[in-house]
Amino acid sequence: MFLSLTFSPLNRKKMSLKSERRGIHVDQSELLCKKGCGYYGNPAWQGFCSKCWREEYHKARQKQIQEDWELAERLQREEEEAYASSQSTQGAQSLTFSKFEEKKTNEKTRKVTTVKKFFTASSRTGAKKEIQEAKAPSPSINRQASIETDRVSKEFIEFLKTYHKPGQDIYKQCKLFLDTMNHKRDLSIEEQSECAQDFYQNVAEKLQTRWKVPPEKVEKAMDQIEKYIMTRQYKYVFCPETTDDEKKDLAVQKRIRALHWVTPQMLCVPVNEEIPEVSDMVVKAITDIIEMDSKRVPRDKLACITKCSKHIFNAIKITKNEPASADDFLPTLIYIVLKGNPPRLQSNIQYITRFCNPSRLMTGEDGYYFTNLCCAVAFIEKLDAQSLNLSQEDFDRFMTGQTSPKKQESDSFSPDVCLGVKQMYKNLDLLSQLNERQERIVTEAKKLEKDLIDWTEGITKEVQDIVEKYPLEIKPKSQALAAIDSENVENDKLPPPLQPQVYAG
């Protein structure tokens, strides 16, 4: 990573929106190409700008090609010497070596052809050859175009009519490029990106030198060209299956979800969302950064980043009542990304890097804002306890969800804070306390369960011991006693029962 992001020590007790200290500091020079050409660098290009990165990439490829040639020649000499020495005694191996030599020659020829195909400048002869190859109808081109593709095509044709003869040549070059790309689906995404960048460069040079188009019209023409070709190529080159872009998207999304507890105070974000106007700006910034994924053209995705950044600057300006600085902007952008969690963030960054008109990424506000977004994502991926001035124990507890950062007490709020915000923090504190109580209850419940099991087992053992020590003996039932008058079965000798008598007084 070419950009160093460092946190200055923070006083956690005095941390507030009005603090003059900044948690994230970045110099303007750190955003520029590390080769010193004056253009903006990019993490995807290892800190170089688009122009310098291509030069370094080509040098590395040429060096690798030269090393491959030298290795192939050395191997061939060794094989020839070994073959010459064993030719008289091992005639049977002649055919095998001939096949090997033929295979080696074909492999070297294929390498040279591939290298020349991607790294030599375009010529008229090559262009004519590609035109002849492109005459065959392409199934991809002839497929039923979508409504958006038809609309973009019509707009592109109407735009080129204002350029007259150069417009016709531009349209032919674009159709040729699309047909060529349709035949290069088996190439890696990096090689397809190189083809697109070469096409942008060649067309821009022709517009300036051959067709004498003014610089301001060249920029407009390049925007329309990019819109036309990338609308058609989007489904093939955005997050292709041959890359790990989707894996990176999921990793960043999971990382941002785990950092949901990060507060603006931890990042020293100079934005007061309690101000309605500022809150609206924050919502708009989040909406713009999320909307980036719905666009198909790199320039349109860049426009979403630019609109998001301008809303951030406005929010800072309203909060501080003064223009925002770079030290204010970057931490706020990080906060917006954490709060919005844009979908397919890495895929969109890679898509812009690979297929956007390089002049937009090297200079201007679009390039500046895009470079800052790349820095914000890199910072989020490497954010640790020291970055937020937290202990490692607290950081790990926050990341695992065991607890949440202690919120502000009600008496620490300023008098103008609304009751809803105070109630929100009070509810968050209650939820944190309930979470801790629930953890204690679960622990105590498990302990009680264990005690009950132990008590049951103990009682059972005691009963068994008593039964074994004092066995139960069952005696036979004794004879019942006879009634006193059981033998007096006859009632003849008994006197008659007494009858009630009336006393006549």
Short mmCIF file of N, CA, C and O in Angstrom, two decimals, residues 56-118:
data_model
loop_
_atom_site.label_atom_id
_atom_site.label_comp_id
_atom_site.label_asym_id
_atom_site.label_seq_id
_atom_site.Cartn_x
_atom_site.Cartn_y
_atom_site.Cartn_z
N GLU A 56 5.87 0.74 -16.31
CA GLU A 56 6.53 -0.24 -15.45
C GLU A 56 6.07 -1.66 -15.80
O GLU A 56 6.88 -2.60 -15.79
N TYR A 57 4.80 -1.80 -16.11
CA TYR A 57 4.26 -3.11 -16.45
C TYR A 57 4.89 -3.64 -17.74
O TYR A 57 5.29 -4.80 -17.83
N HIS A 58 5.03 -2.77 -18.71
CA HIS A 58 5.63 -3.18 -19.98
C HIS A 58 7.10 -3.51 -19.81
O HIS A 58 7.61 -4.46 -20.41
N LYS A 59 7.80 -2.73 -18.98
CA LYS A 59 9.21 -3.03 -18.73
C LYS A 59 9.36 -4.40 -18.08
O LYS A 59 10.24 -5.18 -18.45
N ALA A 60 8.50 -4.67 -17.12
CA ALA A 60 8.57 -5.97 -16.44
C ALA A 60 8.26 -7.11 -17.41
O ALA A 60 8.92 -8.16 -17.37
N ARG A 61 7.27 -6.89 -18.27
CA ARG A 61 6.93 -7.93 -19.24
C ARG A 61 8.05 -8.15 -20.24
O ARG A 61 8.40 -9.28 -20.58
N GLN A 62 8.64 -7.06 -20.72
CA GLN A 62 9.75 -7.18 -21.66
C GLN A 62 10.94 -7.88 -21.02
O GLN A 62 11.61 -8.71 -21.65
N LYS A 63 11.21 -7.56 -19.76
CA LYS A 63 12.29 -8.23 -19.05
C LYS A 63 12.02 -9.72 -18.90
O LYS A 63 12.92 -10.56 -19.11
N GLN A 64 10.76 -10.07 -18.58
CA GLN A 64 10.40 -11.47 -18.46
C GLN A 64 10.52 -12.18 -19.80
O GLN A 64 10.98 -13.33 -19.87
N ILE A 65 10.10 -11.50 -20.86
CA ILE A 65 10.20 -12.09 -22.19
C ILE A 65 11.66 -12.35 -22.56
O ILE A 65 12.01 -13.40 -23.11
N GLN A 66 12.53 -11.37 -22.27
CA GLN A 66 13.95 -11.54 -22.57
C GLN A 66 14.55 -12.70 -21.80
O GLN A 66 15.34 -13.50 -22.33
N GLU A 67 14.17 -12.82 -20.52
CA GLU A 67 14.66 -13.93 -19.72
C GLU A 67 14.16 -15.27 -20.27
O GLU A 67 14.91 -16.26 -20.27
N ASP A 68 12.92 -15.30 -20.74
CA ASP A 68 12.39 -16.54 -21.32
C ASP A 68 13.14 -16.91 -22.59
O ASP A 68 13.43 -18.09 -22.84
N TRP A 69 13.46 -15.89 -23.40
CA TRP A 69 14.22 -16.15 -24.62
C TRP A 69 15.60 -16.73 -24.28
O TRP A 69 16.05 -17.71 -24.88
N GLU A 70 16.28 -16.11 -23.34
CA GLU A 70 17.61 -16.58 -22.96
C GLU A 70 17.56 -18.00 -22.41
O GLU A 70 18.42 -18.83 -22.72
N LEU A 71 16.54 -18.27 -21.59
CA LEU A 71 16.41 -19.61 -21.04
C LEU A 71 16.13 -20.63 -22.14
O LEU A 71 16.71 -21.74 -22.15
N ALA A 72 15.26 -20.25 -23.08
CA ALA A 72 14.93 -21.17 -24.17
C ALA A 72 16.16 -21.45 -25.04
O ALA A 72 16.41 -22.60 -25.44
N GLU A 73 16.94 -20.41 -25.34
CA GLU A 73 18.13 -20.60 -26.15
C GLU A 73 19.15 -21.48 -25.42
O GLU A 73 19.80 -22.33 -26.03
N ARG A 74 19.30 -21.27 -24.11
CA ARG A 74 20.26 -22.08 -23.35
C ARG A 74 19.83 -23.53 -23.32
O ARG A 74 20.66 -24.45 -23.51
N LEU A 75 18.55 -23.75 -23.09
CA LEU A 75 18.05 -25.12 -23.09
C LEU A 75 18.22 -25.78 -24.45
O LEU A 75 18.56 -26.97 -24.54
N GLN A 76 18.00 -24.99 -25.49
CA GLN A 76 18.14 -25.55 -26.83
C GLN A 76 19.59 -25.93 -27.11
O GLN A 76 19.86 -26.99 -27.69
N ARG A 77 20.52 -25.07 -26.71
CA ARG A 77 21.94 -25.40 -26.92
C ARG A 77 22.33 -26.66 -26.16
O ARG A 77 23.04 -27.53 -26.69
N GLU A 78 21.85 -26.76 -24.91
CA GLU A 78 22.17 -27.95 -24.12
C GLU A 78 21.58 -29.20 -24.74
O GLU A 78 22.24 -30.26 -24.79
N GLU A 79 20.37 -29.11 -25.26
CA GLU A 79 19.76 -30.27 -25.89
C GLU A 79 20.49 -30.64 -27.18
O GLU A 79 20.66 -31.83 -27.49
N GLU A 80 20.91 -29.62 -27.95
CA GLU A 80 21.63 -29.90 -29.18
C GLU A 80 22.97 -30.57 -28.90
O GLU A 80 23.38 -31.50 -29.60
N GLU A 81 23.67 -30.09 -27.87
CA GLU A 81 24.96 -30.71 -27.52
C GLU A 81 24.76 -32.14 -27.05
O GLU A 81 25.52 -33.05 -27.43
N ALA A 82 23.72 -32.34 -26.21
CA ALA A 82 23.45 -33.70 -25.74
C ALA A 82 23.04 -34.60 -26.89
O ALA A 82 23.42 -35.78 -26.95
N TYR A 83 22.30 -34.05 -27.82
CA TYR A 83 21.87 -34.83 -28.97
C TYR A 83 23.04 -35.20 -29.86
O TYR A 83 23.15 -36.34 -30.34
N ALA A 84 23.95 -34.26 -30.10
CA ALA A 84 25.11 -34.52 -30.95
C ALA A 84 26.02 -35.59 -30.36
O ALA A 84 26.58 -36.42 -31.07
N SER A 85 26.15 -35.54 -29.00
CA SER A 85 27.05 -36.51 -28.37
C SER A 85 26.47 -37.92 -28.34
O SER A 85 27.21 -38.90 -28.32
N SER A 86 25.16 -38.01 -28.35
CA SER A 86 24.54 -39.33 -28.25
C SER A 86 23.95 -39.81 -29.57
O SER A 86 23.29 -40.84 -29.62
N GLN A 87 24.22 -39.06 -30.65
CA GLN A 87 23.60 -39.40 -31.94
C GLN A 87 24.14 -40.72 -32.48
O GLN A 87 23.41 -41.51 -33.06
N SER A 88 25.46 -40.97 -32.29
CA SER A 88 26.08 -42.17 -32.86
C SER A 88 25.62 -43.44 -32.15
O SER A 88 25.54 -44.50 -32.77
N THR A 89 25.32 -43.35 -30.85
CA THR A 89 24.97 -44.55 -30.08
C THR A 89 23.48 -44.69 -29.81
O THR A 89 23.01 -45.77 -29.49
N GLN A 90 22.75 -43.62 -29.90
CA GLN A 90 21.31 -43.66 -29.58
C GLN A 90 20.50 -43.09 -30.73
O GLN A 90 19.93 -42.03 -30.64
N GLY A 91 20.53 -43.80 -31.82
CA GLY A 91 19.79 -43.34 -32.99
C GLY A 91 18.30 -43.36 -32.80
O GLY A 91 17.56 -42.62 -33.43
N ALA A 92 17.85 -44.18 -31.87
CA ALA A 92 16.41 -44.29 -31.64
C ALA A 92 15.82 -43.05 -31.01
O ALA A 92 14.62 -42.81 -31.07
N GLN A 93 16.70 -42.25 -30.38
CA GLN A 93 16.20 -41.05 -29.71
C GLN A 93 16.07 -39.86 -30.66
O GLN A 93 15.64 -38.80 -30.27
N SER A 94 16.49 -40.02 -31.91
CA SER A 94 16.47 -38.90 -32.86
C SER A 94 15.07 -38.37 -33.08
O SER A 94 14.83 -37.16 -33.09
N LEU A 95 14.14 -39.29 -33.26
CA LEU A 95 12.77 -38.86 -33.53
C LEU A 95 12.17 -38.14 -32.32
O LEU A 95 11.50 -37.12 -32.46
N THR A 96 12.48 -38.65 -31.13
CA THR A 96 11.94 -38.01 -29.91
C THR A 96 12.46 -36.60 -29.76
O THR A 96 11.72 -35.67 -29.44
N PHE A 97 13.78 -36.40 -30.00
CA PHE A 97 14.33 -35.05 -29.87
C PHE A 97 13.78 -34.11 -30.92
O PHE A 97 13.52 -32.93 -30.67
N SER A 98 13.55 -34.62 -32.13
CA SER A 98 12.99 -33.76 -33.19
C SER A 98 11.62 -33.26 -32.80
O SER A 98 11.28 -32.09 -32.99
N LYS A 99 10.81 -34.15 -32.20
CA LYS A 99 9.48 -33.71 -31.75
C LYS A 99 9.59 -32.69 -30.64
O LYS A 99 8.85 -31.71 -30.60
N PHE A 100 10.56 -32.92 -29.73
CA PHE A 100 10.73 -31.96 -28.64
C PHE A 100 11.18 -30.60 -29.16
O PHE A 100 10.68 -29.55 -28.75
N GLU A 101 12.13 -30.62 -30.13
CA GLU A 101 12.61 -29.36 -30.69
C GLU A 101 11.50 -28.62 -31.42
O GLU A 101 11.36 -27.40 -31.31
N GLU A 102 10.67 -29.37 -32.13
CA GLU A 102 9.55 -28.74 -32.84
C GLU A 102 8.55 -28.12 -31.86
O GLU A 102 8.06 -27.01 -32.06
N LYS A 103 8.31 -28.84 -30.77
CA LYS A 103 7.40 -28.33 -29.75
C LYS A 103 7.96 -27.07 -29.11
O LYS A 103 7.23 -26.09 -28.86
N LYS A 104 9.27 -27.07 -28.82
CA LYS A 104 9.90 -25.90 -28.21
C LYS A 104 9.84 -24.70 -29.14
O LYS A 104 9.58 -23.57 -28.73
N THR A 105 10.07 -24.93 -30.43
CA THR A 105 10.03 -23.84 -31.41
C THR A 105 8.62 -23.26 -31.51
O THR A 105 8.43 -22.03 -31.55
N ASN A 106 7.63 -24.12 -31.55
CA ASN A 106 6.25 -23.64 -31.61
C ASN A 106 5.88 -22.84 -30.38
O ASN A 106 5.16 -21.84 -30.44
N GLU A 107 6.36 -23.29 -29.21
CA GLU A 107 6.06 -22.58 -27.96
C GLU A 107 6.68 -21.19 -27.99
O GLU A 107 6.05 -20.20 -27.61
N LYS A 108 7.94 -21.08 -28.44
CA LYS A 108 8.59 -19.76 -28.51
C LYS A 108 7.88 -18.86 -29.52
O LYS A 108 7.69 -17.67 -29.30
N THR A 109 7.48 -19.43 -30.65
CA THR A 109 6.78 -18.64 -31.66
C THR A 109 5.46 -18.11 -31.12
O THR A 109 5.09 -16.96 -31.35
N ARG A 110 4.75 -18.96 -30.36
CA ARG A 110 3.48 -18.53 -29.78
C ARG A 110 3.68 -17.40 -28.79
O ARG A 110 2.91 -16.44 -28.73
N LYS A 111 4.74 -17.50 -27.97
CA LYS A 111 5.03 -16.43 -27.00
C LYS A 111 5.31 -15.11 -27.70
O LYS A 111 4.82 -14.06 -27.31
N VAL A 112 6.14 -15.17 -28.73
CA VAL A 112 6.49 -13.94 -29.45
C VAL A 112 5.25 -13.32 -30.08
O VAL A 112 5.04 -12.10 -30.03
N THR A 113 4.40 -14.15 -30.67
CA THR A 113 3.19 -13.63 -31.31
C THR A 113 2.28 -12.98 -30.28
O THR A 113 1.73 -11.90 -30.51
N THR A 114 2.14 -13.62 -29.13
CA THR A 114 1.28 -13.06 -28.07
C THR A 114 1.82 -11.75 -27.56
O THR A 114 1.08 -10.78 -27.36
N VAL A 115 3.11 -11.68 -27.33
CA VAL A 115 3.74 -10.46 -26.83
C VAL A 115 3.58 -9.32 -27.81
O VAL A 115 3.20 -8.20 -27.46
N LYS A 116 3.87 -9.58 -29.10
CA LYS A 116 3.73 -8.53 -30.11
C LYS A 116 2.29 -8.07 -30.23
O LYS A 116 2.01 -6.91 -30.48
N LYS A 117 1.39 -8.99 -30.00
CA LYS A 117 -0.03 -8.68 -30.13
C LYS A 117 -0.49 -7.66 -29.12
O LYS A 117 -1.34 -6.81 -29.39
N PHE A 118 0.11 -7.70 -27.90
CA PHE A 118 -0.36 -6.83 -26.81
C PHE A 118 0.55 -5.66 -26.54
O PHE A 118 0.13 -4.70 -25.91
#
